[in-house]
Amino acid sequence: MKRLIAFDLDGTLAESKQPIGQETAELLAKLLDLVGVAVISGGDWPQFEAQVVSRLPVRADLRQLFIMPTTGTKLYRFTDAWKPVYADVFDPDERRRILQAFELAPREVGLPDERTWGERIEDRGSQITFSGLGQEAPLDAKKAWDPDFAKRKALQAALRSRLPELSVNVGGSTSIDITRQGIDKAYGMRRLAEESGIPQSAMLFMGDAIYPGGNDDPVRTAGIDVIPVRDVAETRTAMMAILACLKP
């Protein structure tokens, strides 16, 4: 029997950068009554607070919730308030080289200058993320930007050649995430097992990028049981099935 259900955020629990819907929030609250729940994704704490935490029903048992920003390089838990448990951050030299690579690599692979919404580069401390159309781009523009992954895969290859000692992964619909080598969602799940005392064999992970090169796929290759989903609606269907199996 699984003791903890973990979720990717964007594309799985919610549309990109959007708050979770009311039905999803109610399903999460029901899961929290029965098992631990973790949410792990590339965004930083404010994004999780806006998209997930603030949308949960008042009755939700927040003590059962594990919030894991920046691909699991940070962990937040609730006692009397939300508090960080750990954070693995870049040193100044790592940060400088990553920002320089993000400046040069898009031109190197021929990404055109185009309209952006907000900053393209976000420094999250333990992860630095490039968003092709900016951090505040509308959802329809993001979905149309790189539907075949060609832009992101070319940019990923260029960044890997410049930063071979770091981990460069395709993130959301327009983004590339850079962390230290070995830092991916499998790392986050290992840290979660250490902090929660729940073995990985008792965990189940759900994500929309469980495919080779996807930022959810390391969880599968680490041997953790996974449920690939295509979108938020399919996630809700899987959650309802899990609840039916978990209820006494």
Coordinates of N, CA and C in Angstrom, one line a residue:
M1 N 0.8 -1.2 0.0 CA 0.0 0.0 0.0 C 0.9 1.3 0.0
K2 N 0.6 2.2 -0.8 CA 1.4 3.4 -0.9 C 1.0 4.3 0.3
R3 N 2.1 4.9 0.8 CA 1.9 5.8 1.9 C 2.1 7.3 1.6
L4 N 2.6 7.6 0.3 CA 2.8 8.9 -0.1 C 2.6 9.0 -1.6
I5 N 1.8 10.0 -2.0 CA 1.6 10.3 -3.5 C 2.2 11.6 -3.8
A6 N 3.1 11.6 -4.8 CA 3.9 12.8 -5.2 C 3.4 13.2 -6.6
F7 N 3.4 14.5 -6.8 CA 2.9 15.1 -8.0 C 3.9 16.1 -8.6
D8 N 4.1 16.1 -9.9 CA 4.6 17.3 -10.6 C 3.5 18.4 -10.5
L9 N 3.9 19.6 -10.8 CA 2.9 20.7 -10.7 C 2.4 21.1 -12.0
D10 N 3.1 21.9 -12.8 CA 2.6 22.4 -14.1 C 2.4 21.3 -15.1
G11 N 1.2 21.3 -15.7 CA 0.9 20.3 -16.6 C 0.3 19.0 -16.0
T12 N 0.4 18.9 -14.7 CA 0.0 17.7 -14.0 C -1.2 18.1 -13.0
L13 N -0.8 18.9 -12.0 CA -1.9 19.4 -11.1 C -2.6 20.7 -11.6
A14 N -1.8 21.5 -12.4 CA -2.4 22.8 -12.8 C -1.8 23.1 -14.2
E15 N -2.5 23.9 -14.9 CA -1.9 24.5 -16.1 C -0.7 25.4 -15.8
S16 N 0.1 25.6 -16.7 CA 1.4 26.3 -16.5 C 1.2 27.6 -15.8
K17 N 1.8 27.7 -14.6 CA 1.8 28.9 -13.7 C 0.4 29.3 -13.3
Q18 N -0.6 28.4 -13.4 CA -2.0 28.7 -13.0 C -2.3 28.0 -11.7
P19 N -3.2 28.6 -10.9 CA -3.6 27.9 -9.7 C -4.4 26.6 -9.9
I20 N -4.3 25.7 -9.0 CA -5.0 24.4 -9.2 C -6.5 24.7 -9.1
G21 N -7.3 23.9 -9.8 CA -8.8 24.1 -9.8 C -9.4 23.6 -8.5
Q22 N -10.6 24.0 -8.3 CA -11.3 23.6 -7.1 C -11.5 22.1 -6.9
E23 N -11.7 21.4 -8.0 CA -11.9 20.0 -7.9 C -10.6 19.3 -7.6
T24 N -9.5 19.8 -8.1 CA -8.2 19.3 -7.8 C -7.8 19.5 -6.3
A25 N -8.2 20.7 -5.9 CA -7.9 21.1 -4.5 C -8.6 20.2 -3.5
E26 N -9.9 19.9 -3.8 CA -10.7 19.0 -3.0 C -10.1 17.5 -3.0
L27 N -9.7 17.1 -4.2 CA -9.1 15.8 -4.2 C -7.8 15.7 -3.4
L28 N -7.0 16.7 -3.5 CA -5.7 16.8 -2.7 C -6.1 16.7 -1.2
A29 N -7.1 17.5 -0.8 CA -7.5 17.4 0.6 C -7.9 16.0 1.1
K30 N -8.6 15.4 0.2 CA -9.1 14.0 0.5 C -7.9 13.0 0.6
L31 N -6.9 13.2 -0.3 CA -5.7 12.4 -0.2 C -4.9 12.7 1.1
L32 N -4.9 13.9 1.5 CA -4.1 14.3 2.7 C -4.8 13.7 4.0
D33 N -6.0 13.3 3.9 CA -6.7 12.6 5.0 C -6.2 11.2 5.2
L34 N -5.6 10.7 4.1 CA -5.2 9.2 4.0 C -3.8 8.9 3.9
V35 N -3.0 9.8 3.2 CA -1.6 9.6 3.0 C -0.8 10.9 3.0
G36 N 0.5 10.8 2.9 CA 1.3 12.0 2.7 C 1.2 12.4 1.2
V37 N 1.3 13.7 1.0 CA 1.2 14.2 -0.4 C 2.4 15.1 -0.6
A38 N 3.1 15.0 -1.7 CA 4.2 15.8 -2.0 C 4.0 16.5 -3.4
V39 N 4.4 17.7 -3.5 CA 4.4 18.4 -4.8 C 5.8 18.9 -5.1
I40 N 6.4 18.4 -6.2 CA 7.7 18.7 -6.6 C 7.8 19.3 -8.0
S41 N 8.4 20.4 -8.2 CA 8.5 21.1 -9.5 C 9.6 22.1 -9.5
G42 N 9.8 22.7 -10.6 CA 10.9 23.6 -10.8 C 10.7 25.0 -10.2
G43 N 9.5 25.4 -9.9 CA 9.3 26.8 -9.4 C 9.8 26.9 -8.0
D44 N 9.8 28.2 -7.5 CA 10.2 28.5 -6.1 C 9.0 28.5 -5.2
W45 N 9.2 28.7 -3.9 CA 8.2 28.7 -2.9 C 7.0 29.6 -3.3
P46 N 7.2 30.9 -3.7 CA 6.1 31.7 -3.9 C 5.1 31.1 -5.0
Q47 N 5.7 30.4 -6.0 CA 4.8 29.8 -7.0 C 3.9 28.7 -6.4
F48 N 4.5 27.9 -5.6 CA 3.8 26.8 -4.9 C 2.7 27.4 -4.0
E49 N 3.1 28.4 -3.3 CA 2.1 29.0 -2.3 C 0.9 29.6 -3.1
A50 N 1.2 30.2 -4.3 CA 0.1 30.8 -5.0 C -0.7 29.7 -5.8
Q51 N -0.1 28.7 -6.3 CA -0.7 27.7 -7.1 C -1.4 26.6 -6.4
V52 N -0.8 26.3 -5.2 CA -1.3 25.1 -4.5 C -1.8 25.4 -3.1
V53 N -0.9 25.9 -2.2 CA -1.1 26.0 -0.8 C -2.3 26.9 -0.5
S54 N -2.4 28.1 -1.2 CA -3.4 29.0 -0.9 C -4.8 28.6 -1.5
R55 N -4.8 27.5 -2.3 CA -6.0 27.1 -2.9 C -6.7 25.9 -2.2
L56 N -6.0 25.3 -1.2 CA -6.5 24.1 -0.6 C -7.6 24.5 0.4
P57 N -8.6 23.6 0.6 CA -9.6 23.9 1.6 C -9.0 24.1 3.0
V58 N -9.7 24.9 3.8 CA -9.3 25.1 5.2 C -9.1 23.8 6.0
R59 N -9.9 22.8 5.7 CA -9.8 21.6 6.4 C -8.6 20.7 6.0
A60 N -7.9 21.0 5.0 CA -6.8 20.2 4.5 C -5.7 20.1 5.6
D61 N -5.2 18.8 5.8 CA -4.2 18.6 6.8 C -2.8 18.9 6.3
L62 N -2.4 20.1 6.5 CA -1.2 20.6 5.9 C 0.1 19.9 6.5
R63 N -0.1 19.3 7.6 CA 1.1 18.6 8.2 C 1.4 17.4 7.4
Q64 N 0.5 16.9 6.5 CA 0.8 15.8 5.7 C 1.4 16.2 4.3
L65 N 1.6 17.5 4.1 CA 1.9 18.0 2.8 C 3.4 18.4 2.7
F66 N 4.1 17.9 1.7 CA 5.5 18.2 1.5 C 5.6 19.0 0.2
I67 N 6.1 20.3 0.4 CA 6.3 21.2 -0.8 C 7.7 21.2 -1.1
M68 N 8.1 20.9 -2.4 CA 9.4 20.7 -2.8 C 9.8 21.6 -4.0
P69 N 10.1 22.8 -3.8 CA 10.5 23.7 -4.9 C 11.8 23.3 -5.6
T70 N 12.0 24.0 -6.7 CA 13.3 23.9 -7.4 C 13.8 22.5 -7.6
T71 N 12.9 21.6 -8.1 CA 13.2 20.2 -8.4 C 13.6 19.5 -7.2
G72 N 13.1 19.8 -6.0 CA 13.4 19.1 -4.8 C 14.7 19.5 -4.1
T73 N 15.3 20.6 -4.6 CA 16.5 21.1 -3.9 C 16.1 21.9 -2.7
K74 N 14.8 22.1 -2.5 CA 14.3 22.8 -1.3 C 13.1 22.0 -0.8
L75 N 12.9 22.0 0.5 CA 11.7 21.3 1.1 C 11.1 22.2 2.2
Y76 N 9.8 22.4 2.1 CA 9.0 23.2 3.0 C 8.0 22.2 3.7
R77 N 7.9 22.4 5.1 CA 6.9 21.7 5.8 C 6.1 22.6 6.7
F78 N 4.9 22.2 7.1 CA 4.0 23.0 7.9 C 4.0 22.5 9.3
T79 N 4.2 23.4 10.3 CA 4.0 23.1 11.7 C 3.0 24.1 12.2
D80 N 3.4 25.2 12.7 CA 2.5 26.3 13.0 C 2.5 27.3 11.9
A81 N 3.5 27.2 11.0 CA 3.6 28.0 9.7 C 4.5 27.2 8.8
W82 N 4.5 27.7 7.5 CA 5.4 27.0 6.5 C 6.8 27.4 6.7
K83 N 7.7 26.4 6.9 CA 9.1 26.7 7.1 C 10.0 25.8 6.2
P84 N 11.1 26.4 5.8 CA 12.1 25.6 5.0 C 12.8 24.5 5.9
V85 N 12.9 23.3 5.3 CA 13.7 22.3 6.0 C 15.1 22.2 5.6
Y86 N 15.3 22.4 4.3 CA 16.7 22.5 3.7 C 16.6 23.2 2.4
A87 N 17.8 23.7 1.9 CA 17.9 24.4 0.6 C 19.4 24.2 0.2
D88 N 19.6 23.7 -1.0 CA 20.9 23.5 -1.6 C 21.0 24.6 -2.7
V89 N 21.9 25.6 -2.5 CA 21.9 26.7 -3.4 C 23.3 26.8 -4.1
F90 N 23.3 27.4 -5.3 CA 24.5 27.6 -6.1 C 25.5 28.6 -5.4
D91 N 26.8 28.3 -5.6 CA 27.8 29.3 -5.2 C 27.9 30.4 -6.2
P92 N 28.6 31.5 -5.9 CA 28.6 32.7 -6.8 C 29.2 32.3 -8.2
D93 N 30.3 31.5 -8.2 CA 30.9 31.2 -9.5 C 30.0 30.4 -10.4
E94 N 29.3 29.4 -9.8 CA 28.3 28.6 -10.5 C 27.2 29.5 -11.1
R95 N 26.7 30.4 -10.3 CA 25.7 31.3 -10.8 C 26.1 32.2 -11.9
R96 N 27.4 32.7 -11.8 CA 27.9 33.6 -12.9 C 28.0 32.8 -14.2
R97 N 28.5 31.6 -14.2 CA 28.7 30.8 -15.4 C 27.4 30.4 -16.0
I98 N 26.4 30.1 -15.2 CA 25.1 29.7 -15.7 C 24.4 30.9 -16.4
L99 N 24.5 32.1 -15.8 CA 23.8 33.3 -16.4 C 24.5 33.6 -17.7
Q100 N 25.8 33.5 -17.8 CA 26.6 33.7 -19.0 C 26.1 32.8 -20.1
A101 N 26.0 31.5 -19.7 CA 25.6 30.5 -20.7 C 24.1 30.8 -21.2
F102 N 23.3 31.2 -20.4 CA 21.9 31.5 -20.8 C 21.9 32.8 -21.7
E103 N 22.9 33.6 -21.6 CA 22.9 34.8 -22.4 C 23.4 34.4 -23.8
L104 N 24.3 33.5 -23.9 CA 25.0 33.1 -25.2 C 24.3 32.0 -26.0
A105 N 23.8 31.0 -25.3 CA 23.3 29.8 -25.9 C 22.0 30.0 -26.8
P106 N 21.1 30.9 -26.4 CA 19.9 31.1 -27.3 C 20.4 31.6 -28.7
R107 N 21.3 32.6 -28.7 CA 21.8 33.1 -30.0 C 22.6 32.0 -30.8
E108 N 23.3 31.2 -30.0 CA 24.1 30.1 -30.7 C 23.2 29.1 -31.4
V109 N 22.0 28.8 -30.9 CA 21.1 27.9 -31.6 C 20.0 28.6 -32.5
G110 N 20.2 29.9 -32.6 CA 19.3 30.6 -33.5 C 17.9 30.9 -33.0
L111 N 17.7 31.0 -31.7 CA 16.4 31.3 -31.2 C 16.1 32.8 -31.6
P112 N 14.9 33.0 -32.2 CA 14.7 34.4 -32.7 C 14.3 35.3 -31.6
D113 N 14.6 36.6 -31.8 CA 14.1 37.6 -30.8 C 12.6 37.7 -31.0
E114 N 11.8 37.6 -30.0 CA 10.4 37.7 -30.1 C 9.8 38.3 -28.8
R115 N 8.5 38.5 -28.9 CA 7.9 39.1 -27.7 C 8.0 38.3 -26.5
T116 N 8.3 38.9 -25.4 CA 8.4 38.2 -24.1 C 7.5 38.9 -23.1
W117 N 7.1 38.1 -22.1 CA 6.3 38.6 -21.0 C 7.1 38.4 -19.7
G118 N 7.6 39.4 -19.1 CA 8.4 39.3 -17.9 C 9.9 38.8 -18.2
E119 N 10.6 38.6 -17.2 CA 12.0 38.1 -17.3 C 12.1 36.7 -17.9
R120 N 13.1 36.5 -18.7 CA 13.4 35.2 -19.3 C 14.2 34.3 -18.4
I121 N 14.9 34.9 -17.5 CA 15.8 34.1 -16.6 C 15.4 34.4 -15.2
E122 N 15.2 33.3 -14.4 CA 14.8 33.4 -13.0 C 15.8 32.6 -12.1
D123 N 16.4 33.3 -11.2 CA 17.4 32.7 -10.3 C 16.6 32.3 -9.0
R124 N 16.5 31.0 -8.9 CA 15.7 30.5 -7.7 C 16.6 29.9 -6.6
G125 N 17.9 30.3 -6.6 CA 18.8 30.0 -5.6 C 19.5 28.6 -5.9
S126 N 18.7 27.6 -5.8 CA 19.2 26.2 -6.1 C 19.0 25.8 -7.5
Q127 N 18.3 26.6 -8.3 CA 18.0 26.3 -9.7 C 17.8 27.6 -10.5
I128 N 18.4 27.6 -11.7 CA 18.2 28.8 -12.5 C 17.4 28.4 -13.8
T129 N 16.4 29.1 -14.1 CA 15.5 28.7 -15.1 C 15.4 29.7 -16.2
F130 N 15.4 29.2 -17.5 CA 15.2 30.0 -18.7 C 13.8 29.8 -19.2
S131 N 13.0 30.8 -19.4 CA 11.7 30.7 -20.0 C 11.7 31.4 -21.3
G132 N 11.5 30.7 -22.4 CA 11.6 31.2 -23.8 C 10.8 32.5 -24.0
L133 N 9.6 32.6 -23.5 CA 8.7 33.7 -23.7 C 8.6 34.6 -22.4
G134 N 9.4 34.3 -21.4 CA 9.3 35.1 -20.2 C 8.5 34.4 -19.2
Q135 N 8.7 34.8 -17.9 CA 8.0 34.1 -16.8 C 6.5 34.3 -16.7
E136 N 6.0 35.4 -17.4 CA 4.6 35.7 -17.3 C 3.8 35.5 -18.6
A137 N 4.4 34.7 -19.5 CA 3.7 34.6 -20.8 C 2.4 33.9 -20.6
P138 N 1.4 34.3 -21.5 CA 0.1 33.6 -21.4 C 0.2 32.2 -21.9
L139 N -0.8 31.4 -21.4 CA -0.7 29.9 -21.6 C -0.8 29.6 -23.1
D140 N -1.7 30.3 -23.9 CA -1.8 29.9 -25.3 C -0.5 30.2 -26.1
A141 N 0.2 31.3 -25.7 CA 1.5 31.6 -26.4 C 2.5 30.5 -26.0
K142 N 2.5 30.1 -24.7 CA 3.5 29.1 -24.3 C 3.3 27.7 -25.0
K143 N 2.0 27.3 -25.2 CA 1.7 26.1 -25.8 C 2.1 26.1 -27.3
A144 N 2.0 27.2 -27.9 CA 2.4 27.3 -29.3 C 3.8 27.5 -29.6
W145 N 4.6 27.8 -28.6 CA 6.0 28.2 -28.8 C 6.9 27.0 -29.3
D146 N 6.8 25.9 -28.7 CA 7.7 24.8 -29.0 C 7.0 23.4 -28.8
P147 N 5.9 23.2 -29.6 CA 5.1 22.0 -29.4 C 5.9 20.7 -29.7
D148 N 6.9 20.7 -30.6 CA 7.7 19.5 -30.9 C 9.0 19.4 -30.1
F149 N 9.2 20.3 -29.1 CA 10.4 20.3 -28.3 C 11.7 20.6 -29.0
A150 N 11.6 21.0 -30.3 CA 12.8 21.2 -31.0 C 13.7 22.4 -30.5
K151 N 13.0 23.5 -30.1 CA 13.7 24.6 -29.6 C 14.4 24.3 -28.2
R152 N 13.6 23.6 -27.4 CA 14.2 23.3 -26.0 C 15.3 22.3 -26.1
K153 N 15.2 21.3 -27.0 CA 16.2 20.3 -27.1 C 17.5 20.9 -27.7
A154 N 17.4 21.8 -28.6 CA 18.6 22.4 -29.2 C 19.2 23.3 -28.1
L155 N 18.5 24.0 -27.4 CA 19.0 24.9 -26.3 C 19.6 24.0 -25.2
Q156 N 19.0 22.9 -24.9 CA 19.5 22.0 -23.9 C 20.9 21.5 -24.3
A157 N 21.0 21.1 -25.5 CA 22.3 20.6 -26.0 C 23.4 21.6 -25.9
A158 N 23.0 22.9 -26.3 CA 24.0 24.0 -26.3 C 24.4 24.3 -24.9
L159 N 23.5 24.3 -24.0 CA 23.8 24.6 -22.6 C 24.6 23.4 -21.9
R160 N 24.3 22.2 -22.3 CA 25.1 21.1 -21.8 C 26.6 21.1 -22.2
S161 N 26.8 21.6 -23.5 CA 28.2 21.7 -23.9 C 28.9 22.8 -23.2
R162 N 28.3 23.9 -22.8 CA 28.9 24.9 -22.0 C 29.0 24.7 -20.5
L163 N 28.1 23.8 -20.0 CA 28.1 23.6 -18.6 C 28.0 22.1 -18.3
P164 N 29.1 21.3 -18.8 CA 29.0 19.9 -18.7 C 29.0 19.3 -17.3
E165 N 29.4 20.1 -16.3 CA 29.4 19.6 -14.9 C 28.0 19.9 -14.2
L166 N 27.1 20.5 -14.9 CA 25.8 20.8 -14.3 C 24.7 20.0 -15.0
S167 N 23.5 20.0 -14.4 CA 22.4 19.2 -14.9 C 21.5 20.2 -15.6
V168 N 21.2 19.9 -16.9 CA 20.4 20.8 -17.7 C 19.2 20.0 -18.2
N169 N 18.0 20.4 -17.8 CA 16.8 19.6 -18.1 C 15.7 20.4 -18.7
V170 N 14.9 19.8 -19.7 CA 13.7 20.5 -20.2 C 12.7 20.6 -19.1
G171 N 12.1 21.7 -18.8 CA 11.2 21.9 -17.8 C 9.8 22.0 -18.3
G172 N 9.1 23.2 -18.1 CA 7.8 23.3 -18.6 C 7.7 23.5 -20.1
S173 N 6.6 24.1 -20.6 CA 6.4 24.2 -22.0 C 7.3 25.1 -22.7
T174 N 8.0 26.0 -22.0 CA 9.0 26.9 -22.7 C 10.3 27.0 -21.9
S175 N 10.5 26.1 -20.9 CA 11.6 26.4 -20.0 C 12.7 25.3 -20.0
I176 N 13.9 25.7 -19.6 CA 15.0 24.9 -19.3 C 15.5 25.2 -17.9
D177 N 15.7 24.1 -17.1 CA 16.1 24.2 -15.7 C 17.5 23.7 -15.6
I178 N 18.3 24.5 -14.8 CA 19.7 24.1 -14.5 C 19.9 24.0 -13.0
T179 N 20.4 22.8 -12.6 CA 20.7 22.5 -11.2 C 22.1 21.9 -11.2
R180 N 22.6 21.6 -10.0 CA 23.9 20.9 -9.9 C 23.7 19.5 -10.4
Q181 N 24.8 18.9 -10.9 CA 24.8 17.6 -11.4 C 24.2 16.6 -10.4
G182 N 23.3 15.7 -10.9 CA 22.7 14.7 -10.1 C 21.5 15.3 -9.4
I183 N 21.2 16.6 -9.6 CA 20.0 17.2 -9.0 C 18.8 17.1 -10.0
D184 N 17.9 16.2 -9.8 CA 16.7 16.1 -10.6 C 15.6 15.6 -9.7
K185 N 14.5 15.2 -10.2 CA 13.4 14.9 -9.3 C 13.6 13.5 -8.6
A186 N 14.5 12.7 -9.2 CA 14.8 11.5 -8.4 C 15.6 11.8 -7.2
Y187 N 16.5 12.8 -7.3 CA 17.2 13.3 -6.1 C 16.2 13.9 -5.1
G188 N 15.3 14.7 -5.6 CA 14.3 15.2 -4.6 C 13.5 14.1 -3.9
M189 N 13.2 13.0 -4.7 CA 12.4 11.9 -4.0 C 13.3 11.2 -3.0
R190 N 14.6 11.1 -3.3 CA 15.5 10.4 -2.3 C 15.5 11.3 -1.0
R191 N 15.6 12.6 -1.2 CA 15.7 13.5 0.0 C 14.3 13.4 0.7
L192 N 13.2 13.3 0.0 CA 11.9 13.2 0.6 C 11.8 11.9 1.4
A193 N 12.4 10.8 0.9 CA 12.4 9.6 1.7 C 13.2 9.7 3.0
E194 N 14.3 10.4 2.9 CA 15.1 10.7 4.1 C 14.4 11.5 5.1
E195 N 13.7 12.6 4.7 CA 13.1 13.5 5.6 C 11.8 13.0 6.1
S196 N 11.1 12.2 5.3 CA 9.7 11.8 5.8 C 9.8 10.4 6.5
G197 N 10.9 9.6 6.2 CA 10.9 8.3 6.8 C 10.1 7.3 6.0
I198 N 9.5 7.7 4.9 CA 8.7 6.8 4.0 C 9.6 6.3 2.9
P199 N 9.7 5.0 2.8 CA 10.6 4.4 1.8 C 10.1 4.7 0.4
Q200 N 11.0 4.7 -0.6 CA 10.5 5.0 -2.0 C 9.6 3.9 -2.5
S201 N 9.7 2.7 -2.0 CA 8.8 1.7 -2.4 C 7.4 1.9 -2.0
A202 N 7.2 2.8 -1.0 CA 5.8 3.2 -0.6 C 5.3 4.5 -1.2
M203 N 6.1 5.0 -2.2 CA 5.7 6.2 -2.9 C 5.2 6.0 -4.3
L204 N 4.3 6.9 -4.7 CA 3.8 6.8 -6.1 C 3.9 8.2 -6.7
F205 N 4.5 8.4 -7.9 CA 4.7 9.7 -8.5 C 3.8 9.8 -9.7
M206 N 3.3 11.0 -9.9 CA 2.5 11.3 -11.1 C 3.0 12.6 -11.8
G207 N 3.2 12.5 -13.1 CA 3.7 13.6 -13.9 C 3.4 13.6 -15.3
D208 N 3.5 14.7 -16.0 CA 3.2 14.8 -17.4 C 4.4 14.7 -18.3
A209 N 5.6 14.6 -17.7 CA 6.8 14.6 -18.5 C 7.6 13.3 -18.2
I210 N 6.9 12.2 -18.1 CA 7.6 10.9 -17.8 C 7.9 10.2 -19.2
Y211 N 9.0 10.7 -19.8 CA 9.4 10.2 -21.1 C 10.9 10.6 -21.2
P212 N 11.7 9.9 -22.0 CA 13.1 10.2 -22.1 C 13.4 11.6 -22.4
G213 N 14.2 12.2 -21.5 CA 14.5 13.7 -21.6 C 13.6 14.5 -20.8
G214 N 12.4 14.0 -20.4 CA 11.5 14.8 -19.6 C 11.9 15.0 -18.2
N215 N 11.6 16.1 -17.6 CA 12.1 16.3 -16.2 C 11.4 15.5 -15.1
D216 N 10.4 14.7 -15.5 CA 9.8 13.8 -14.5 C 10.4 12.4 -14.7
D217 N 11.0 12.1 -15.8 CA 11.5 10.7 -16.1 C 12.5 10.2 -15.1
P218 N 13.4 11.0 -14.5 CA 14.4 10.4 -13.5 C 13.7 9.7 -12.4
V219 N 12.5 10.1 -12.1 CA 11.7 9.4 -11.0 C 11.5 7.9 -11.4
R220 N 11.1 7.8 -12.7 CA 10.8 6.4 -13.2 C 12.1 5.6 -13.3
T221 N 13.2 6.2 -13.8 CA 14.4 5.4 -13.9 C 15.0 5.1 -12.6
A222 N 14.7 5.8 -11.5 CA 15.1 5.5 -10.2 C 14.4 4.3 -9.6
G223 N 13.4 3.8 -10.3 CA 12.7 2.6 -9.8 C 11.4 2.9 -9.0
I224 N 11.1 4.2 -8.9 CA 9.8 4.6 -8.1 C 8.6 4.3 -9.0
D225 N 7.6 3.8 -8.5 CA 6.3 3.6 -9.3 C 5.8 4.9 -9.7
V226 N 5.4 5.0 -11.0 CA 4.9 6.3 -11.6 C 3.6 6.0 -12.3
I227 N 2.8 7.1 -12.5 CA 1.7 7.1 -13.3 C 1.9 8.3 -14.3
P228 N 2.2 8.0 -15.6 CA 2.3 9.1 -16.6 C 0.9 9.7 -16.9
V229 N 0.8 11.0 -16.9 CA -0.5 11.6 -17.3 C -0.2 12.6 -18.4
R230 N -1.3 12.9 -19.2 CA -1.2 13.8 -20.3 C -1.5 15.2 -20.0
D231 N -2.4 15.4 -19.0 CA -2.9 16.7 -18.7 C -3.6 16.7 -17.3
V232 N -4.1 17.9 -16.9 CA -4.7 18.0 -15.6 C -5.9 17.1 -15.4
A233 N -6.7 17.0 -16.4 CA -7.9 16.2 -16.4 C -7.6 14.7 -16.1
E234 N -6.5 14.3 -16.8 CA -6.1 12.9 -16.6 C -5.6 12.7 -15.2
T235 N -4.9 13.7 -14.6 CA -4.5 13.6 -13.2 C -5.6 13.5 -12.3
R236 N -6.7 14.2 -12.5 CA -7.8 14.1 -11.6 C -8.5 12.8 -11.7
T237 N -8.5 12.2 -12.8 CA -9.1 10.8 -13.0 C -8.2 9.8 -12.2
A238 N -6.9 10.0 -12.3 CA -6.0 9.1 -11.6 C -6.2 9.3 -10.1
M239 N -6.3 10.5 -9.6 CA -6.5 10.8 -8.2 C -7.8 10.1 -7.7
M240 N -8.8 10.2 -8.4 CA -10.1 9.6 -8.0 C -10.0 8.1 -7.9
A241 N -9.2 7.5 -8.8 CA -9.0 6.0 -8.8 C -8.2 5.7 -7.5
I242 N -7.1 6.5 -7.2 CA -6.3 6.2 -6.1 C -7.1 6.3 -4.8
L243 N -7.9 7.3 -4.7 CA -8.8 7.5 -3.5 C -9.7 6.3 -3.3
A244 N -10.2 5.8 -4.4 CA -11.1 4.6 -4.3 C -10.4 3.4 -3.8
C245 N -9.1 3.3 -4.1 CA -8.3 2.2 -3.6 C -7.8 2.4 -2.2
L246 N -7.6 3.6 -1.8 CA -7.1 3.9 -0.5 C -8.2 3.9 0.6
K247 N -9.4 4.2 0.3 CA -10.4 4.3 1.3 C -10.7 3.0 2.0
P248 N -10.7 3.1 3.3 CA -10.9 1.8 4.1 C -12.3 1.2 3.8

